[in-house]
Amino acid sequence: MLIAYGEESRNSNISFDPVGTGKSVNEASSSGSCAEDLEGEALLSAVRSASGNLSQDCVKTGKALYPASSLSPGRGKCSSNFSFRPSGDAVILGCDKVPSYISRSVAGSYDNEAVAIFALIFTFYLYIKTLNTGSLFYATLNALSYFYMVCSWGGYTFIINLIPMHVLLCIVTGRYSSRLYIAYAPLVVLGTLLASLVPVVGFNAVMTSEHFASFLVFIIIHVVALVYYIKGILSQKMFKVAVTLVVTVGVAVCCAVIGVLVALVASSPTKGWSGRSLSLLDPTYASKYIPIIASVSEHQPPTWPSYFMDINVLAFLVPAGIIACFLPLSDASSFVVLYIVTSVYFSGVMVRLMLVLAPAACILSGIALSEAFDVFTRSIKFQLPGLSGNSHSGAGDTSSGSATIQDNVAKADKQSSTPKSEDTLKERPSRKNRKKEKEHVEKASIKSHIEKRLLVLPLEASIISILLLILLGAFYVVHCVWAAAEAYSAPSIVLTSYSHDGLHVFDDFREAYAWLSHNTEVDDKVASWWDYGYQTTAMANRTVIVDNNTWNNTHIATVGTAMSSPEKPAWEIFNSLDVKYVLVVFGGLVGYPSDDINKFLWMVRIGGGVFPHIKEPDYLRDGQYRIDSQATSTMLNSLMYKLSYYRFVDTDGKGFDRVRRTEIGKKYFKLTHFEEVFTTHHWMVRIYKLKSPKNRVRGKSKKSKSNSKPGSTTSSKSGRRKKNPWH
Amino acid sequence: MEALIRGRLALVFFVLPFLSLLGTPSYVSSQELQIINAERRIDLTSHIVKVFLTLKVENTGTSPASEIILAFPPTQVEHLALLKGAATVGKRKKKNYVPLDVNPTELPDGPNGTQFFSISLLNPLNTGESITLEVLLILTHSLEPFPREISQSESQLVYYHDSAIILSPYHIKEQTTYIKTPSTKVESFTTVEPTNRLGTELKYGQYDGRPPYSFSPIIVHFENNHPFAVVEELVREVEISHWGSIQITEHYKLVHGGARHKGIFSRVDYQSRPSISGASSFKHLLASLPPRVHSVYYRDEIGNISTSHLRTDSRKSELEIEPRYPLFGGWKATFIVGYGLPLQDFLFESSDGRRFLNFSFGCPLVNTAVDKLIIKVVLPEGSKDPSAVVPFSVKQHLETSYSYLDVIGRTVVVLEKENVVPEHNSPFQVYYNFNPLSMLVEPLILVSAFFLFFMACVAYLHVDLSIRK
C-alpha cells in the first residue's frame, strides 16, 4: 500500500475550490435549504401529477390511442392518488438535510453542483410534467431549464442520456403517446441549440458521442410517430402492408445513420467520448490512461461507508421505493426507477456523483415511507373500532369517504412528527383535485375500499412498524445534523483541532495567501501544484501557472515534471515559465495528511505522461513509496522533497515526519537555486523564491574554474535548451 | 530621501552665512526678545520622535511683545505631526499649563527654507518680564534606517539628524539638549563640545550665548528595535443610526516602516530564537477602543482572522490583534476592524436643538503613526446642515452614500488629515440638524411594500382571471 496518497477524504478536495467570503453562514444555510425545499416540492408535484393526471388521461382518451393494457385505471388511480400525495412531504423531509447536498455548500460558498442539482431535478420535473400534460408550454420550459443545467454543470450529459433512455423504454414497452413526443422532440431540438450557445460546450453539443444517444432516439421516436400516424389513417389490412414497408425503410435508414455515426466516432482517437465520460462507462479507463482524472480523489470509486455517510437510511429505503414504483408502473414512476438505477451505477464509479444519487434516493425513499405509512395507518384504521365508527361507511357518500381516508393519512402524517404546515400544503391541491376527480372516483373507490379491507395487517404489527419507521426517521435527522456539523461544515482552508487546552486553529493557507498578496509584486507568477491554483488566484491575487481547470494537461505535466526534477532542471523549467515563487504544502510538522508529498506520485505520473524522462519506478523503492533513508536518490533529490523538508531537521533534531510516521531520509542539505522567503506558522505552506540567474552563473563559474568563461556560458545555454520541455 | 538630504545640505549651506553674519541687526532683534534658558529633551525610544522644549523668554526691548516665534528647519517641518505650546503659570509646586495658539507664520528676513511658527501669548510680555514656555514637537518618519536593508538576524539601526544648537530667531543665553535612545547601543554620534553620553542619554551642552540662527548639525546612529508600525492609510467610517447604535469600520493599510527585510525568512530561526531573529519585527498590535464596545470583528479581504483577543472593563476596551503573519521591514498587511458602540455615549443634543457626535479623532492603535487618516461620519438619512469642529486643521468635504432603503442618500462628512500620531486622539464634534420623524421613513417603506404585496395577493386570490367560465 502506498502511503495514504489516495486516502484523502472528499472534503479535502473541497479545498480545491475557492471559498467565497461574502455571505454569512446563516444566509447560506437558509437559502440552501430553501432551494432544496423547492426541489422537494417540485418532485412532489411531479410524481403526484404523474399518477393523478395519467389515470385521468386514460379515462378521458380511453382506448382510442392506445391499449391500456398495463394500466389498470381503477386501482391505479385510487391507490396512487392517496399514496403518492404525502410522499412529496417525505421527499422534502429527506432532501432538505441529506448530507450529500450539505457537503456542497460550506459557510456561504456554493459549488456549481449546488446550483446544478436544482437545475437537474427541475428539468426532470418539467419533463414529467410535459409527459403528463402534453403541453408545449412545459416542453419549452423544459428546454430552458436544460439550458440552465448546461450553463451550470458538465453533468448535463446525464440528462441528455437519461431522458432518451426513458423515451426508448417507453417506446419499447408500448407506451408511446403524442405526449411523449411533445416531451422529447422539443427538448432535443431546442435543448441542443441552446446548449451549443454555452461557450464551453459549443459544437460539442453535436460533435461528441455523449449527445449521440439523444439524436438516435430522436430519429426512432419519429419513426414510431410515423407508424402510429399511418396506423391511424389506414385500414387494418393496409396497415399490415405499410408496417412491413415502413419497418424495412426505417431499419434501413437507421442502419445507415448508425453506420455513419459509427464511422464518425471511430475516426476520432478517443472514440468521440471525453475522458471523464469514458471513465464513467469503464471505471478502469481513467486510472489507466488519464492520471489527471484519476488523481482527483472525488473521481475515485466510493467506499461503502461513504454511502452510509452521504445518504444514510435512504440507502435502505430505496429498494422499497423501487418496489412501490412498480405498483403500478406509470410513465413517471418508470422514469424514477430508471433514474435511480443509472445514478446508483454512476455513484459507484465516482464519489462525486453521489450528488446525483441523493435526490433520486430521496424521492424513492419518500415514496417508500409514505407507502408504508399508508399501509400501516390503513390497517390501524380498519381495525380500531372507534376510528372506523367515526368514518362514513364505504358504501355511502363516496366523496366524503375518500376525504376521510385523506384525513387519516393526514393524521398519520401528524403522528410521524411532520411539521404542521403540511396540512395546508396537502389541503390545497386536494381541494382542487377533488372537483375534477369526483365523477370518476365514485365507482372505483367502492371497489378499492373492499380491496383495501383485504390488505390489512395485524394491529400490533402496524403500530410497532410505524413507531420503528418514526425511529428510523429520527436517526436520519440525527445523522444528518451530525454530518452537517462535523464533516461538511468545516471549510477545508481553515483546519481546527481540539486539544486539552481548547480549540486550535490552523489558518496557514490564508496566512500564506495574504503574505503573497501583500508582499510580492503584482505581476509575479506563482507555481504550485494545481490543487491550489484557484485558491492562489482568488486569495493571493497572483497569476498561477496551473489551476484547477484541468483542460490543459500539458501545463500541469510541466509543473509536475519540475517538481519531480532535481533543483537545477526544475529551476530552468520554472524560469522559462517566468515563475518567481514556488509554493508547496507540507503537513509533516503538524500531521496534515493531504500535503504535496502525499500527492507527489501523481505529479510524477502526470509529468511522466507527457515528458517520458520522468519515470515512476525511479521514485519507488521496490514498488514502495517512501521518504526515509531507504528512498531512492531520485526521490531524495527531487525538488518537491527538498522544498518540503528544507531545514525541517532543525525543528526537532531528527526530522520526524508526522504524516508518514518516519524520519526523513536526507536531513541536511542546502538549496542552490531557490531560497526560502516565507513559511507559515505551522509550516503547512512554504514559499520559495527562485534565485536570480546572476547568482546562479556566479556559483557555476566558481565551480568550473578551468573552463573559459564564454565557453561555459554557451554550454549552459545549450544545455538548458536541450532539457527545457518548451523547446 | 535624496531630496531630503539635498534639502538638508541646502539648509546647512544656507545657515552658514548666517553664522558669519553675527550681530547683523534684524527684525527679530528689534523686538529685543531673548531666551535666557532653553532645555530640549528629544525622545527617540519609539519611531515617533518627541521633542520637549522648555524656553524661558525675556523681553529686553522697549515695546511689549504679544507673540513669540519658533523656528524649525524645513526637514523637520516636513515630518512635523504636531506642535503644541503652553505657558507655565505658577511656582514649582503648583505648576499649571495654559495652552496657547500656535500658528505657522512668515518672516520676511528669515533664512530661506526656515519655517516659522508663532505662539500667541495671552497677555503681552512687557519690558523686563519673562515667561516660561513648554513646546511639544512630534515628528514622524524622522528616523532613517541605516543600513536600509537588514537580514532576519540583524537588529535595526537608525540615524537621527538634528542640530546640537536650537534653531531660533532669538539670542539664546544658555541651552542644553538631551537625547534619549532606546538602548545603550549607540553606534556613533556627532560630538559638539561639550558632549556627554551617560547610559541611554546623550547630553549636548551647555552652550552659552549663541546668536540667532545658529546651527550645528548632528547625527546619532543607534539601535532601535521598536516596532515601526506605520498605517499608510486609515479610513474610519462612523455610521450613526438613531435607532441606538454607532457602527465603526476601520480599514487599515499597515506597513513596517523600518529597515527593509532582505533575503530569506526562516521560520525555524524565527520560532527557535525569537530574541535574536527578527528583533525589529512585530506580530502584536494593541488597539484601545471605547468602553461598552460590542460586536467587534477583525478580518481582511479573505475572511476572519482568528488571532485576536478582546479585553473589556468599565473604563476601556483593549483589542489585541495579530496580523496573519509577523511583519518584517517593508512587509505590508491590510485588515479591517469593526465594532459597534451604544449611541447615548457619543451622541448628544446641544442647547440650540442641534445634535452632535462627540468622537475621538486619531487611530486607536497604540503607538502608531498614520500617514493619512480619513474619517467618514455617515449621518442618518434626513440630517441637514452638518458642520464639523476639529481642534486642529483638517481637510473637509461632504459626500453622499447610499445604504439599504435609502432614497435621498446619507450625508457623509469626510475629514482628512495627514501625519497623525496618538497625540491626536482628542475628541471632535460633528453638528447636524435631524428631524426624528425621518427615522420612520424606512420602516414605512417596508410596511407599505409588504402591505401592497399582501393586498396584491388578496386581490389575485379574489379575482377570477380565467377567460373561460
PDB file of C-alpha atoms in Angstrom, chain A residues 267-467:
ATOM      1  CA  SER A 267     -12.359   8.097 -36.758  1.00  0.00           C
ATOM      2  CA  SER A 268     -11.557  10.026 -33.556  1.00  0.00           C
ATOM      3  CA  PRO A 269      -8.906   8.594 -31.241  1.00  0.00           C
ATOM      4  CA  THR A 270     -10.920   8.629 -28.025  1.00  0.00           C
ATOM      5  CA  LYS A 271     -13.926   7.317 -29.919  1.00  0.00           C
ATOM      6  CA  GLY A 272     -15.505  10.729 -29.525  1.00  0.00           C
ATOM      7  CA  TRP A 273     -16.014  10.364 -25.804  1.00  0.00           C
ATOM      8  CA  SER A 274     -14.347  12.696 -23.406  1.00  0.00           C
ATOM      9  CA  GLY A 275     -12.125  11.172 -20.783  1.00  0.00           C
ATOM     10  CA  ARG A 276     -14.476  11.793 -17.922  1.00  0.00           C
ATOM     11  CA  SER A 277     -17.392  10.150 -19.675  1.00  0.00           C
ATOM     12  CA  LEU A 278     -15.288   7.191 -20.675  1.00  0.00           C
ATOM     13  CA  SER A 279     -14.207   6.676 -17.114  1.00  0.00           C
ATOM     14  CA  LEU A 280     -17.878   6.578 -16.191  1.00  0.00           C
ATOM     15  CA  LEU A 281     -18.538   3.743 -18.596  1.00  0.00           C
ATOM     16  CA  ASP A 282     -15.301   1.943 -17.914  1.00  0.00           C
ATOM     17  CA  PRO A 283     -14.220   2.658 -14.360  1.00  0.00           C
ATOM     18  CA  THR A 284     -10.689   1.485 -15.008  1.00  0.00           C
ATOM     19  CA  TYR A 285     -10.229   3.710 -18.044  1.00  0.00           C
ATOM     20  CA  ALA A 286      -9.084   6.839 -16.231  1.00  0.00           C
ATOM     21  CA  SER A 287      -6.553   5.210 -13.973  1.00  0.00           C
ATOM     22  CA  LYS A 288      -5.065   3.503 -16.994  1.00  0.00           C
ATOM     23  CA  TYR A 289      -4.826   6.377 -19.390  1.00  0.00           C
ATOM     24  CA  ILE A 290      -5.588   9.712 -17.724  1.00  0.00           C
ATOM     25  CA  PRO A 291      -3.755  10.144 -14.436  1.00  0.00           C
ATOM     26  CA  ILE A 292      -5.009  13.672 -14.083  1.00  0.00           C
ATOM     27  CA  ILE A 293      -8.568  12.418 -13.765  1.00  0.00           C
ATOM     28  CA  ALA A 294      -7.611   9.533 -11.566  1.00  0.00           C
ATOM     29  CA  SER A 295      -5.589  11.793  -9.284  1.00  0.00           C
ATOM     30  CA  VAL A 296      -8.633  13.666  -8.064  1.00  0.00           C
ATOM     31  CA  SER A 297      -9.956  11.912  -5.024  1.00  0.00           C
ATOM     32  CA  GLU A 298     -13.500  12.899  -5.958  1.00  0.00           C
ATOM     33  CA  HIS A 299     -13.118  10.738  -9.021  1.00  0.00           C
ATOM     34  CA  GLN A 300     -12.299   7.611  -7.056  1.00  0.00           C
ATOM     35  CA  PRO A 301     -14.943   4.947  -6.576  1.00  0.00           C
ATOM     36  CA  PRO A 302     -16.693   5.392  -3.250  1.00  0.00           C
ATOM     37  CA  THR A 303     -16.434   3.010  -0.374  1.00  0.00           C
ATOM     38  CA  TRP A 304     -19.492   1.570   1.317  1.00  0.00           C
ATOM     39  CA  PRO A 305     -19.178   3.778   4.377  1.00  0.00           C
ATOM     40  CA  SER A 306     -19.386   6.803   2.166  1.00  0.00           C
ATOM     41  CA  TYR A 307     -22.827   5.695   1.015  1.00  0.00           C
ATOM     42  CA  PHE A 308     -23.914   5.417   4.581  1.00  0.00           C
ATOM     43  CA  MET A 309     -22.325   8.757   5.366  1.00  0.00           C
ATOM     44  CA  ASP A 310     -23.962  10.559   2.492  1.00  0.00           C
ATOM     45  CA  ILE A 311     -27.441   9.158   2.203  1.00  0.00           C
ATOM     46  CA  ASN A 312     -27.726   7.152   5.408  1.00  0.00           C
ATOM     47  CA  VAL A 313     -31.044   5.343   5.918  1.00  0.00           C
ATOM     48  CA  LEU A 314     -32.227   6.377   2.493  1.00  0.00           C
ATOM     49  CA  ALA A 315     -29.998   3.631   1.137  1.00  0.00           C
ATOM     50  CA  PHE A 316     -32.168   1.035   2.880  1.00  0.00           C
ATOM     51  CA  LEU A 317     -35.452   2.619   1.884  1.00  0.00           C
ATOM     52  CA  VAL A 318     -34.617   2.889  -1.801  1.00  0.00           C
ATOM     53  CA  PRO A 319     -35.337  -0.774  -2.658  1.00  0.00           C
ATOM     54  CA  ALA A 320     -38.743  -0.464  -1.027  1.00  0.00           C
ATOM     55  CA  GLY A 321     -39.341   2.659  -3.044  1.00  0.00           C
ATOM     56  CA  ILE A 322     -38.450   0.851  -6.250  1.00  0.00           C
ATOM     57  CA  ILE A 323     -40.983  -1.824  -5.446  1.00  0.00           C
ATOM     58  CA  ALA A 324     -43.572   0.828  -4.696  1.00  0.00           C
ATOM     59  CA  CYS A 325     -42.878   2.366  -8.079  1.00  0.00           C
ATOM     60  CA  PHE A 326     -43.899  -0.840  -9.776  1.00  0.00           C
ATOM     61  CA  LEU A 327     -47.336  -0.797  -8.121  1.00  0.00           C
ATOM     62  CA  PRO A 328     -48.459   0.346 -10.635  1.00  0.00           C
ATOM     63  CA  LEU A 329     -45.845   1.334 -13.148  1.00  0.00           C
ATOM     64  CA  SER A 330     -46.594   4.613 -14.856  1.00  0.00           C
ATOM     65  CA  ASP A 331     -44.503   6.735 -17.189  1.00  0.00           C
ATOM     66  CA  ALA A 332     -43.389   8.857 -14.260  1.00  0.00           C
ATOM     67  CA  SER A 333     -42.565   6.026 -11.933  1.00  0.00           C
ATOM     68  CA  SER A 334     -40.671   4.184 -14.618  1.00  0.00           C
ATOM     69  CA  PHE A 335     -38.613   7.328 -15.071  1.00  0.00           C
ATOM     70  CA  VAL A 336     -37.866   7.410 -11.364  1.00  0.00           C
ATOM     71  CA  VAL A 337     -36.776   3.796 -11.462  1.00  0.00           C
ATOM     72  CA  LEU A 338     -34.544   4.450 -14.436  1.00  0.00           C
ATOM     73  CA  TYR A 339     -33.110   7.481 -12.687  1.00  0.00           C
ATOM     74  CA  ILE A 340     -32.240   5.613  -9.508  1.00  0.00           C
ATOM     75  CA  VAL A 341     -30.711   2.684 -11.364  1.00  0.00           C
ATOM     76  CA  THR A 342     -28.432   4.830 -13.503  1.00  0.00           C
ATOM     77  CA  SER A 343     -27.453   7.134 -10.666  1.00  0.00           C
ATOM     78  CA  VAL A 344     -26.578   4.204  -8.422  1.00  0.00           C
ATOM     79  CA  TYR A 345     -24.288   2.953 -11.153  1.00  0.00           C
ATOM     80  CA  PHE A 346     -22.646   6.324 -11.674  1.00  0.00           C
ATOM     81  CA  SER A 347     -22.199   6.980  -7.996  1.00  0.00           C
ATOM     82  CA  GLY A 348     -20.473   3.633  -7.793  1.00  0.00           C
ATOM     83  CA  VAL A 349     -17.942   4.855 -10.323  1.00  0.00           C
ATOM     84  CA  MET A 350     -17.184   8.276  -8.861  1.00  0.00           C
ATOM     85  CA  VAL A 351     -17.648   9.589  -5.356  1.00  0.00           C
ATOM     86  CA  ARG A 352     -18.632  12.960  -6.692  1.00  0.00           C
ATOM     87  CA  LEU A 353     -21.705  11.603  -8.464  1.00  0.00           C
ATOM     88  CA  MET A 354     -23.164  10.633  -5.120  1.00  0.00           C
ATOM     89  CA  LEU A 355     -24.693  14.060  -5.525  1.00  0.00           C
ATOM     90  CA  VAL A 356     -26.820  12.835  -8.427  1.00  0.00           C
ATOM     91  CA  LEU A 357     -27.871   9.803  -6.480  1.00  0.00           C
ATOM     92  CA  ALA A 358     -29.000  11.798  -3.462  1.00  0.00           C
ATOM     93  CA  PRO A 359     -32.177  13.320  -4.940  1.00  0.00           C
ATOM     94  CA  ALA A 360     -33.137  10.030  -6.531  1.00  0.00           C
ATOM     95  CA  ALA A 361     -32.673   8.266  -3.229  1.00  0.00           C
ATOM     96  CA  CYS A 362     -34.721  10.938  -1.505  1.00  0.00           C
ATOM     97  CA  ILE A 363     -37.582  10.552  -3.986  1.00  0.00           C
ATOM     98  CA  LEU A 364     -37.690   6.809  -3.741  1.00  0.00           C
ATOM     99  CA  SER A 365     -37.363   6.601  -0.006  1.00  0.00           C
ATOM    100  CA  GLY A 366     -40.024   9.274   0.258  1.00  0.00           C
ATOM    101  CA  ILE A 367     -42.318   7.120  -1.818  1.00  0.00           C
ATOM    102  CA  ALA A 368     -41.403   4.083   0.238  1.00  0.00           C
ATOM    103  CA  LEU A 369     -42.020   5.849   3.526  1.00  0.00           C
ATOM    104  CA  SER A 370     -45.377   7.256   2.567  1.00  0.00           C
ATOM    105  CA  GLU A 371     -46.427   3.967   1.036  1.00  0.00           C
ATOM    106  CA  ALA A 372     -45.519   2.215   4.261  1.00  0.00           C
ATOM    107  CA  PHE A 373     -47.315   4.769   6.391  1.00  0.00           C
ATOM    108  CA  ASP A 374     -50.278   4.447   4.109  1.00  0.00           C
ATOM    109  CA  VAL A 375     -50.463   0.710   4.558  1.00  0.00           C
ATOM    110  CA  PHE A 376     -49.957   0.804   8.300  1.00  0.00           C
ATOM    111  CA  THR A 377     -52.367   3.607   9.031  1.00  0.00           C
ATOM    112  CA  ARG A 378     -54.987   1.994   6.864  1.00  0.00           C
ATOM    113  CA  SER A 379     -54.581  -1.229   8.786  1.00  0.00           C
ATOM    114  CA  ILE A 380     -54.956   0.594  12.055  1.00  0.00           C
ATOM    115  CA  LYS A 381     -57.949   2.498  10.794  1.00  0.00           C
ATOM    116  CA  PHE A 382     -59.830  -0.589   9.728  1.00  0.00           C
ATOM    117  CA  GLN A 383     -59.184  -2.358  12.996  1.00  0.00           C
ATOM    118  CA  LEU A 384     -59.719   0.346  15.537  1.00  0.00           C
ATOM    119  CA  PRO A 385     -63.441   0.348  16.268  1.00  0.00           C
ATOM    120  CA  GLY A 386     -63.511   3.966  17.383  1.00  0.00           C
ATOM    121  CA  LEU A 387     -61.903   5.253  14.264  1.00  0.00           C
ATOM    122  CA  SER A 388     -63.834   3.182  11.810  1.00  0.00           C
ATOM    123  CA  GLY A 389     -67.049   4.118  13.569  1.00  0.00           C
ATOM    124  CA  ASN A 390     -66.246   7.751  13.037  1.00  0.00           C
ATOM    125  CA  SER A 391     -65.650   7.364   9.377  1.00  0.00           C
ATOM    126  CA  HIS A 392     -68.503   7.052   6.988  1.00  0.00           C
ATOM    127  CA  SER A 393     -69.191   3.629   5.676  1.00  0.00           C
ATOM    128  CA  GLY A 394     -67.576   2.989   2.361  1.00  0.00           C
ATOM    129  CA  ALA A 395     -70.818   2.236   0.595  1.00  0.00           C
ATOM    130  CA  GLY A 396     -72.313   5.607   1.461  1.00  0.00           C
ATOM    131  CA  ASP A 397     -71.114   9.003   0.360  1.00  0.00           C
ATOM    132  CA  THR A 398     -68.107   8.189  -1.740  1.00  0.00           C
ATOM    133  CA  SER A 399     -66.526  11.571  -1.991  1.00  0.00           C
ATOM    134  CA  SER A 400     -66.570  12.073   1.745  1.00  0.00           C
ATOM    135  CA  GLY A 401     -65.222   8.553   2.084  1.00  0.00           C
ATOM    136  CA  SER A 402     -62.202   9.454   0.105  1.00  0.00           C
ATOM    137  CA  ALA A 403     -61.922  12.609   2.141  1.00  0.00           C
ATOM    138  CA  THR A 404     -61.771  10.666   5.380  1.00  0.00           C
ATOM    139  CA  ILE A 405     -59.069   8.497   4.037  1.00  0.00           C
ATOM    140  CA  GLN A 406     -57.173  11.596   3.204  1.00  0.00           C
ATOM    141  CA  ASP A 407     -57.781  12.890   6.672  1.00  0.00           C
ATOM    142  CA  ASN A 408     -56.481   9.706   8.115  1.00  0.00           C
ATOM    143  CA  VAL A 409     -53.374   9.979   6.069  1.00  0.00           C
ATOM    144  CA  ALA A 410     -53.020  13.470   7.361  1.00  0.00           C
ATOM    145  CA  LYS A 411     -53.347  12.175  10.884  1.00  0.00           C
ATOM    146  CA  ALA A 412     -50.793   9.547  10.252  1.00  0.00           C
ATOM    147  CA  ASP A 413     -48.508  12.212   8.988  1.00  0.00           C
ATOM    148  CA  LYS A 414     -49.029  14.270  12.060  1.00  0.00           C
ATOM    149  CA  GLN A 415     -48.079  11.295  14.124  1.00  0.00           C
ATOM    150  CA  SER A 416     -44.887  10.999  12.223  1.00  0.00           C
ATOM    151  CA  SER A 417     -43.930  14.335  13.690  1.00  0.00           C
ATOM    152  CA  THR A 418     -44.040  16.180  10.443  1.00  0.00           C
ATOM    153  CA  PRO A 419     -44.481  19.924  10.584  1.00  0.00           C
ATOM    154  CA  LYS A 420     -47.956  21.344  10.785  1.00  0.00           C
ATOM    155  CA  SER A 421     -47.620  23.302   7.626  1.00  0.00           C
ATOM    156  CA  GLU A 422     -48.022  20.120   5.671  1.00  0.00           C
ATOM    157  CA  ASP A 423     -51.698  20.061   6.359  1.00  0.00           C
ATOM    158  CA  THR A 424     -52.245  23.222   4.473  1.00  0.00           C
ATOM    159  CA  LEU A 425     -49.818  22.083   1.876  1.00  0.00           C
ATOM    160  CA  LYS A 426     -51.809  18.984   1.334  1.00  0.00           C
ATOM    161  CA  GLU A 427     -55.211  20.551   1.565  1.00  0.00           C
ATOM    162  CA  ARG A 428     -54.721  22.931  -1.282  1.00  0.00           C
ATOM    163  CA  PRO A 429     -54.062  20.525  -4.090  1.00  0.00           C
ATOM    164  CA  SER A 430     -56.554  18.025  -2.771  1.00  0.00           C
ATOM    165  CA  ARG A 431     -59.298  20.614  -2.863  1.00  0.00           C
ATOM    166  CA  LYS A 432     -58.519  21.417  -6.435  1.00  0.00           C
ATOM    167  CA  ASN A 433     -58.264  17.845  -7.475  1.00  0.00           C
ATOM    168  CA  ARG A 434     -61.356  16.701  -5.786  1.00  0.00           C
ATOM    169  CA  LYS A 435     -63.664  18.622  -8.064  1.00  0.00           C
ATOM    170  CA  LYS A 436     -62.130  17.118 -11.136  1.00  0.00           C
ATOM    171  CA  GLU A 437     -61.950  13.653  -9.755  1.00  0.00           C
ATOM    172  CA  LYS A 438     -65.405  13.484  -8.330  1.00  0.00           C
ATOM    173  CA  GLU A 439     -67.073  11.863 -11.314  1.00  0.00           C
ATOM    174  CA  HIS A 440     -64.700   9.020 -11.853  1.00  0.00           C
ATOM    175  CA  VAL A 441     -63.715   8.417  -8.280  1.00  0.00           C
ATOM    176  CA  GLU A 442     -67.177   7.291  -7.321  1.00  0.00           C
ATOM    177  CA  LYS A 443     -67.418   3.836  -8.732  1.00  0.00           C
ATOM    178  CA  ALA A 444     -63.833   2.910  -8.331  1.00  0.00           C
ATOM    179  CA  SER A 445     -63.499   3.836  -4.687  1.00  0.00           C
ATOM    180  CA  ILE A 446     -66.143   1.356  -3.603  1.00  0.00           C
ATOM    181  CA  LYS A 447     -64.213  -1.405  -5.217  1.00  0.00           C
ATOM    182  CA  SER A 448     -60.913  -0.251  -3.837  1.00  0.00           C
ATOM    183  CA  HIS A 449     -62.383   0.093  -0.420  1.00  0.00           C
ATOM    184  CA  ILE A 450     -63.234  -3.561  -0.377  1.00  0.00           C
ATOM    185  CA  GLU A 451     -59.866  -4.458  -1.777  1.00  0.00           C
ATOM    186  CA  LYS A 452     -58.151  -2.479   0.917  1.00  0.00           C
ATOM    187  CA  ARG A 453     -60.068  -4.256   3.586  1.00  0.00           C
ATOM    188  CA  LEU A 454     -58.430  -7.419   2.439  1.00  0.00           C
ATOM    189  CA  LEU A 455     -54.933  -5.948   2.637  1.00  0.00           C
ATOM    190  CA  VAL A 456     -54.888  -5.117   6.349  1.00  0.00           C
ATOM    191  CA  LEU A 457     -52.031  -6.078   8.628  1.00  0.00           C
ATOM    192  CA  PRO A 458     -52.328  -7.032  12.283  1.00  0.00           C
ATOM    193  CA  LEU A 459     -52.913  -4.031  14.527  1.00  0.00           C
ATOM    194  CA  GLU A 460     -49.936  -4.556  16.831  1.00  0.00           C
ATOM    195  CA  ALA A 461     -47.584  -5.136  13.941  1.00  0.00           C
ATOM    196  CA  SER A 462     -48.597  -1.963  12.199  1.00  0.00           C
ATOM    197  CA  ILE A 463     -48.336   0.169  15.332  1.00  0.00           C
ATOM    198  CA  ILE A 464     -44.885  -1.184  16.055  1.00  0.00           C
ATOM    199  CA  SER A 465     -43.868  -0.709  12.459  1.00  0.00           C
ATOM    200  CA  ILE A 466     -44.979   2.906  12.493  1.00  0.00           C
ATOM    201  CA  LEU A 467     -43.017   3.512  15.639  1.00  0.00           C
TER     202      LEU A 467
END
